[in-house]
Coordinates of C-alpha atoms and ligand atoms in Angstrom, one line a residue:
X1 CA 4.5 11.0 4.3
X2 CA 4.7 7.3 5.2
X3 CA 7.8 5.9 6.8
X4 CA 9.4 3.3 4.5
X5 CA 8.3 -0.2 5.4
X6 CA 4.7 0.7 6.4
X7 CA 1.9 0.5 3.9
X8 CA 4.3 0.5 0.9
X9 CA 5.4 -3.1 0.1
X10 CA 2.8 -4.0 -2.5
X11 CA 1.0 -2.2 -5.3
X12 CA -2.4 -2.1 -3.4
X13 CA -0.8 -0.4 -0.5
X14 CA 1.2 2.0 -2.6
X15 CA -1.8 2.9 -4.8
X16 CA -3.9 3.5 -1.7
X17 CA -1.3 5.9 -0.3
X18 CA -1.1 7.9 -3.5
X19 CA -4.9 8.4 -3.3
X20 CA -4.7 9.6 0.3
X21 CA -3.8 12.9 1.9
X22 CA -0.1 12.3 1.9
X23 CA 2.5 14.9 0.9
X24 CA 4.9 12.2 -0.5
X25 CA 5.2 8.5 -0.7
X26 CA 8.3 6.3 0.0
X27 CA 8.4 2.6 -1.1
X28 CA 9.5 -0.3 1.1
X29 CA 13.2 -0.5 1.2
X30 CA 14.2 -2.9 -1.6
X31 CA 17.0 -5.3 -2.5
X32 CA 17.9 -6.5 -6.0
X33 CA 15.7 -9.6 -5.7
X34 CA 12.4 -10.4 -3.9
X35 CA 12.8 -11.3 -0.3
X36 CA 10.3 -13.2 1.8
X37 CA 11.7 -11.7 5.1
X38 CA 11.9 -13.2 8.5
X39 CA 9.5 -15.8 10.0
X40 CA 6.3 -14.7 11.6
X41 CA 5.2 -13.3 14.0
X42 CA 7.6 -10.5 13.1
X43 CA 5.6 -7.4 14.1
X44 CA 3.8 -6.8 17.4
X45 CA 1.8 -4.0 18.8
X46 CA 3.0 -3.2 22.3
X47 CA 2.1 -0.5 24.8
X48 CA 3.4 2.8 23.5
X49 CA 4.5 1.5 20.2
X50 CA 5.6 -1.5 18.2
X51 CA 8.4 -4.0 17.8
X52 CA 9.3 -5.5 14.4
X53 CA 11.8 -7.8 12.8
X54 CA 10.4 -7.9 9.3
X55 CA 13.7 -8.8 7.8
X56 CA 13.4 -6.6 4.7
X57 CA 10.5 -8.4 2.9
X58 CA 10.2 -6.7 -0.5
X59 CA 9.4 -7.4 -4.1
X60 CA 12.7 -6.5 -5.5
X61 CA 13.8 -3.2 -7.1
X62 CA 12.2 -3.7 -10.5
X63 CA 8.7 -3.9 -8.9
X64 CA 9.1 -0.5 -7.2
X65 CA 10.7 1.1 -10.3
X66 CA 7.8 -0.1 -12.4
X67 CA 5.4 1.5 -9.8
X68 CA 7.2 4.8 -10.0
X69 CA 7.5 4.7 -13.8
X70 CA 3.7 4.1 -14.0
X71 CA 2.7 6.8 -11.4
X72 CA 5.2 9.6 -11.0
X73 CA 4.2 11.5 -14.2
X74 CA 0.5 11.4 -13.2
X75 CA 0.8 12.6 -9.6
X76 CA 2.0 15.8 -8.0
X77 CA 3.3 13.7 -5.0
X78 CA 6.9 12.9 -4.9
X79 CA 7.5 9.1 -4.9
X80 CA 10.8 8.1 -3.3
X81 CA 12.5 4.9 -4.0
X82 CA 14.0 3.4 -0.8
X83 CA 16.9 1.0 -1.2
X84 CA 18.6 -1.2 1.4
X85 CA 21.2 -3.5 -0.1
X86 CA 22.7 -6.2 2.2
X87 CA 26.2 -5.1 1.2
X88 CA 28.0 -2.1 -0.2
X89 CA 28.1 -3.8 -3.6
X90 CA 24.4 -4.5 -3.6
X91 CA 23.7 -0.9 -2.5
X92 CA 25.8 0.4 -5.4
X93 CA 24.1 -1.9 -7.9
X94 CA 20.7 -0.7 -6.6
X95 CA 21.7 2.9 -7.1
X96 CA 23.1 2.2 -10.5
X97 CA 19.8 0.6 -11.6
X98 CA 17.8 3.4 -10.1
X99 CA 20.0 5.9 -11.9
X100 CA 18.8 4.5 -15.2
X101 CA 15.1 5.3 -14.7
X102 CA 14.1 8.8 -15.8
X103 CA 10.9 8.6 -13.6
X104 CA 12.9 8.3 -10.4
X105 CA 13.3 11.7 -8.8
X106 CA 14.8 10.8 -5.5
X107 CA 16.3 7.8 -3.6
X108 CA 16.2 7.2 0.1
X109 CA 19.2 5.1 1.0
X110 CA 18.4 3.1 4.1
X111 CA 21.5 2.9 6.3
X112 CA 19.7 1.5 9.3
X113 CA 17.9 -1.8 8.9
X114 CA 18.3 -3.4 12.4
X115 CA 16.8 -6.8 11.6
X116 CA 19.1 -8.8 9.3
X117 CA 20.9 -11.5 11.2
X118 CA 24.6 -11.1 10.9
X119 CA 24.4 -7.6 9.2
X120 CA 25.3 -4.6 11.3
X121 CA 23.7 -1.3 10.4
X122 CA 25.9 0.8 8.1
X123 CA 24.8 4.0 9.9
X124 CA 26.7 2.9 13.0
X125 CA 29.9 2.6 11.1
X126 CA 31.0 6.2 10.1
X127 CA 33.9 5.1 7.8
X128 CA 31.7 2.6 6.0
X129 CA 29.0 5.3 5.6
X130 CA 31.5 7.8 4.1
X131 CA 33.0 5.2 1.7
X132 CA 29.5 4.1 0.6
X133 CA 28.3 7.7 0.0
X134 CA 31.5 8.5 -1.9
X135 CA 30.8 5.7 -4.4
X136 CA 27.1 6.3 -4.3
X137 CA 27.4 9.9 -5.5
X138 CA 29.9 8.8 -8.2
X139 CA 27.5 6.2 -9.5
X140 CA 24.2 7.8 -9.1
X141 CA 23.4 11.3 -10.4
X142 CA 19.9 11.5 -8.8
X143 CA 19.2 13.2 -5.5
X144 CA 20.1 10.8 -2.7
X145 CA 18.8 11.0 0.9
X146 CA 19.7 8.8 3.8
X147 CA 17.6 7.1 6.5
X148 CA 19.6 7.0 9.8
X149 CA 19.5 4.9 12.9
X150 CA 19.1 6.8 16.2
X151 CA 22.2 8.0 17.9
X152 CA 22.6 8.3 21.6
X153 CA 26.0 10.0 22.2
X154 CA 27.0 13.5 21.4
X155 CA 30.3 12.3 19.9
X156 CA 28.4 10.0 17.5
X157 CA 26.1 12.9 16.4
X158 CA 29.1 15.0 15.6
X159 CA 31.0 12.2 13.8
X160 CA 28.0 11.3 11.6
X161 CA 27.2 14.9 10.8
X162 CA 30.8 15.5 9.8
X163 CA 30.5 12.6 7.3
X164 CA 27.1 13.7 6.0
X165 CA 28.2 17.3 5.5
X166 CA 30.6 16.1 2.9
X167 CA 27.8 15.2 0.5
X168 CA 25.0 17.0 -1.3
X169 CA 22.3 15.0 0.4
X170 CA 18.6 15.6 -0.5
X171 CA 17.6 15.1 3.1
X172 CA 18.5 13.1 6.2
X173 CA 15.7 11.2 7.8
X174 CA 15.9 10.7 11.6
X175 CA 15.1 8.1 12.8
X176 CA 14.7 4.4 11.9
X177 CA 13.5 2.1 14.7
X178 CA 15.6 1.8 17.8
X179 CA 17.3 -1.5 17.0
X180 CA 17.4 -4.7 19.0
X181 CA 14.9 -3.9 21.7
X182 CA 12.8 -6.6 23.4
X183 CA 9.2 -7.0 24.6
X184 CA 8.0 -9.9 26.8
X185 CA 4.6 -11.4 27.4
X186 CA 4.7 -12.2 31.1
X187 CA 1.6 -14.6 30.9
X188 CA 3.4 -16.8 28.4
X189 CA 6.9 -15.9 29.6
X190 CA 7.7 -15.5 26.0
X191 CA 9.1 -13.1 23.4
X192 CA 6.4 -11.5 21.2
X193 CA 8.2 -11.8 17.9
X194 CA 9.9 -14.9 16.5
X195 CA 13.0 -13.7 14.6
X196 CA 16.3 -13.1 16.3
X197 CA 15.1 -14.7 19.6
X198 CA 12.7 -11.8 20.1
X199 CA 15.0 -8.9 19.4
X200 CA 13.5 -6.2 17.1
X201 CA 13.3 -2.5 16.2
X202 CA 11.2 -0.4 18.5
X203 CA 8.9 2.2 17.0
X204 CA 6.0 4.4 18.0
X205 CA 5.5 6.8 20.9
X206 CA 8.2 5.1 22.9
X207 CA 10.8 6.5 20.7
X208 CA 9.6 10.1 20.3
X209 CA 12.2 11.6 22.7
X210 CA 15.0 9.9 20.9
X211 CA 13.6 10.9 17.5
X212 CA 13.2 14.5 18.6
X213 CA 16.7 14.6 19.9
X214 CA 18.1 13.2 16.7
X215 CA 16.1 15.7 14.5
X216 CA 17.3 18.5 16.7
X217 CA 21.0 17.6 16.7
X218 CA 21.2 17.0 12.9
X219 CA 19.2 20.1 12.2
X220 CA 21.9 22.0 14.1
X221 CA 24.9 20.2 12.9
X222 CA 24.1 19.8 9.1
X223 CA 24.9 22.5 6.6
X224 CA 22.1 23.1 4.1
X225 CA 20.6 19.6 4.4
X226 CA 17.0 19.2 5.2
X227 CA 16.0 16.9 8.1
X228 CA 12.9 14.7 7.9
X229 CA 11.5 13.6 11.2
X230 CA 10.3 10.1 12.0
X231 CA 9.5 8.5 15.3
X232 CA 6.5 8.6 17.6
X233 CA 4.2 10.8 15.5
X234 CA 0.6 9.9 16.7
X235 CA -0.9 13.3 16.7
X236 CA -0.6 16.8 15.1
X237 CA 1.1 17.8 18.3
X238 CA 3.8 15.2 17.8
X239 CA 4.3 16.5 14.2
X240 CA 4.4 20.1 15.5
X241 CA 7.2 19.1 17.9
X242 CA 9.2 17.4 15.2
X243 CA 9.0 20.6 13.1
X244 CA 9.8 22.8 16.1
X245 CA 13.0 20.7 16.4
X246 CA 13.8 21.4 12.7
X247 CA 12.0 18.8 10.6
X248 CA 11.0 19.9 7.1
X249 CA 8.7 17.0 6.7
X250 CA 7.4 14.2 8.9
X251 CA 7.1 10.5 8.3
X252 CA 4.6 8.2 10.0
X253 CA 5.3 4.6 10.7
X254 CA 3.7 2.8 13.6
X255 CA 0.6 5.0 13.7
X256 CA 0.0 4.3 10.0
X257 CA 0.4 0.6 10.6
X258 CA -2.0 0.7 13.6
X259 CA -4.6 3.2 12.3
X260 CA -4.4 2.9 8.6
X261 CA -4.0 5.6 5.9
X262 CA -6.7 7.9 7.3
X263 CA -4.1 9.0 9.9
X264 CA -2.6 11.4 7.5
X265 CA -5.7 13.6 7.2
X266 CA -6.3 13.4 11.0
X267 CA -2.8 14.4 11.9
X268 CA -2.6 17.1 9.2
X269 CA -5.9 18.6 10.6
X270 CA -4.6 18.5 14.1
X271 CA -1.4 20.2 13.1
X272 CA -3.3 22.8 11.2
X273 CA -5.4 23.5 14.2
X274 CA -2.4 24.0 16.5
X275 CA -0.9 26.3 13.9
X276 CA -4.2 28.2 13.6
X277 CA -4.3 28.7 17.4
X278 CA -0.7 29.9 17.5
X279 CA -1.2 32.2 14.5
X280 CA 1.3 30.3 12.2
X281 CA 0.6 30.3 8.5
X282 CA 3.4 28.1 7.3
X283 CA 5.7 25.6 8.9
X284 CA 8.6 28.0 8.2
X285 CA 7.1 30.2 10.9
X286 CA 8.2 27.7 13.6
X287 CA 10.5 25.2 11.9
X288 CA 13.6 24.8 14.1
X289 CA 12.5 27.6 16.4
X290 CA 12.5 25.5 19.6
X291 CA 13.0 27.5 22.7
X292 CA 16.0 26.2 24.6
X293 CA 15.8 27.3 28.2
Ligands
HRO301 O1 12.3 -4.8 7.2 C1 12.7 -4.6 8.3 O2 12.9 -5.4 9.2 C2 13.0 -3.2 8.7 C3 13.7 -2.3 8.0 CL1 14.3 -2.6 6.5 C4 14.0 -1.0 8.6 O3 14.7 -0.2 8.0 N1 13.5 -0.7 9.8 C5 12.8 -1.6 10.5 O4 12.4 -1.3 11.6 N2 12.5 -2.8 10.0

């Protein structure tokens, strides 16, 4: 499936994804109202990946609910609504609105947007995450998943897993971009994106080791919650590695941005070829079965 934020902000992009070889589609993280986002340039291709500070540009929740209401009944692909309120109150309002629509089958709650000036990522605050999820599950009776930021310390993996294990989450997606990185153009002696003085979320091949580590840790620490892998998937081999670490599904962000929607068929074919060579018939034959030497 696509990673939220890429190829899923407007109807043309979403319709195109539905007609492509994706397993599922997630919409751009939305707020209550339309947001124009941060000033441009706000995405740059860099060696081994990307840097972005989009600033949550989106068409407002109603736009995405309308899309799901129009399309979910006609497609066998699951369409997930991604929500990213700028406050706890906004998140709860978004969930309450989503709860009203019979067409919505699952919601991905984004706890990890790194690019809003002055707004820390909820996923780095364990108490705030627990408090939000407590109220979210009280308000919203639909399956809720979370999109997490990357973690870098064993104590943080354990603290977050302890919180997440208290809730019947549909899945946990690891990882959003690595927040607040920087890339510099030496010729111009300049940052390459404009918002936040050049600080932005890092995605792409750069972050595969961090993504794999997060998938692996949460796969081991979570009880009966699926892990969805995201980060650095350029090839079928990358997808294979995510699944080996424990991912039940894989999201594609930077590669989709750079290559376009045909990446899904290419990566699926490459993954199928690896499975064929290894004699695997289903991802369950190797999911989570990483050899730890
Ligand atoms: O819109 C963004 O700036 C953005 C979001 Cl919401 C997110 O979750 N992750 C990201 O890298 N960019």
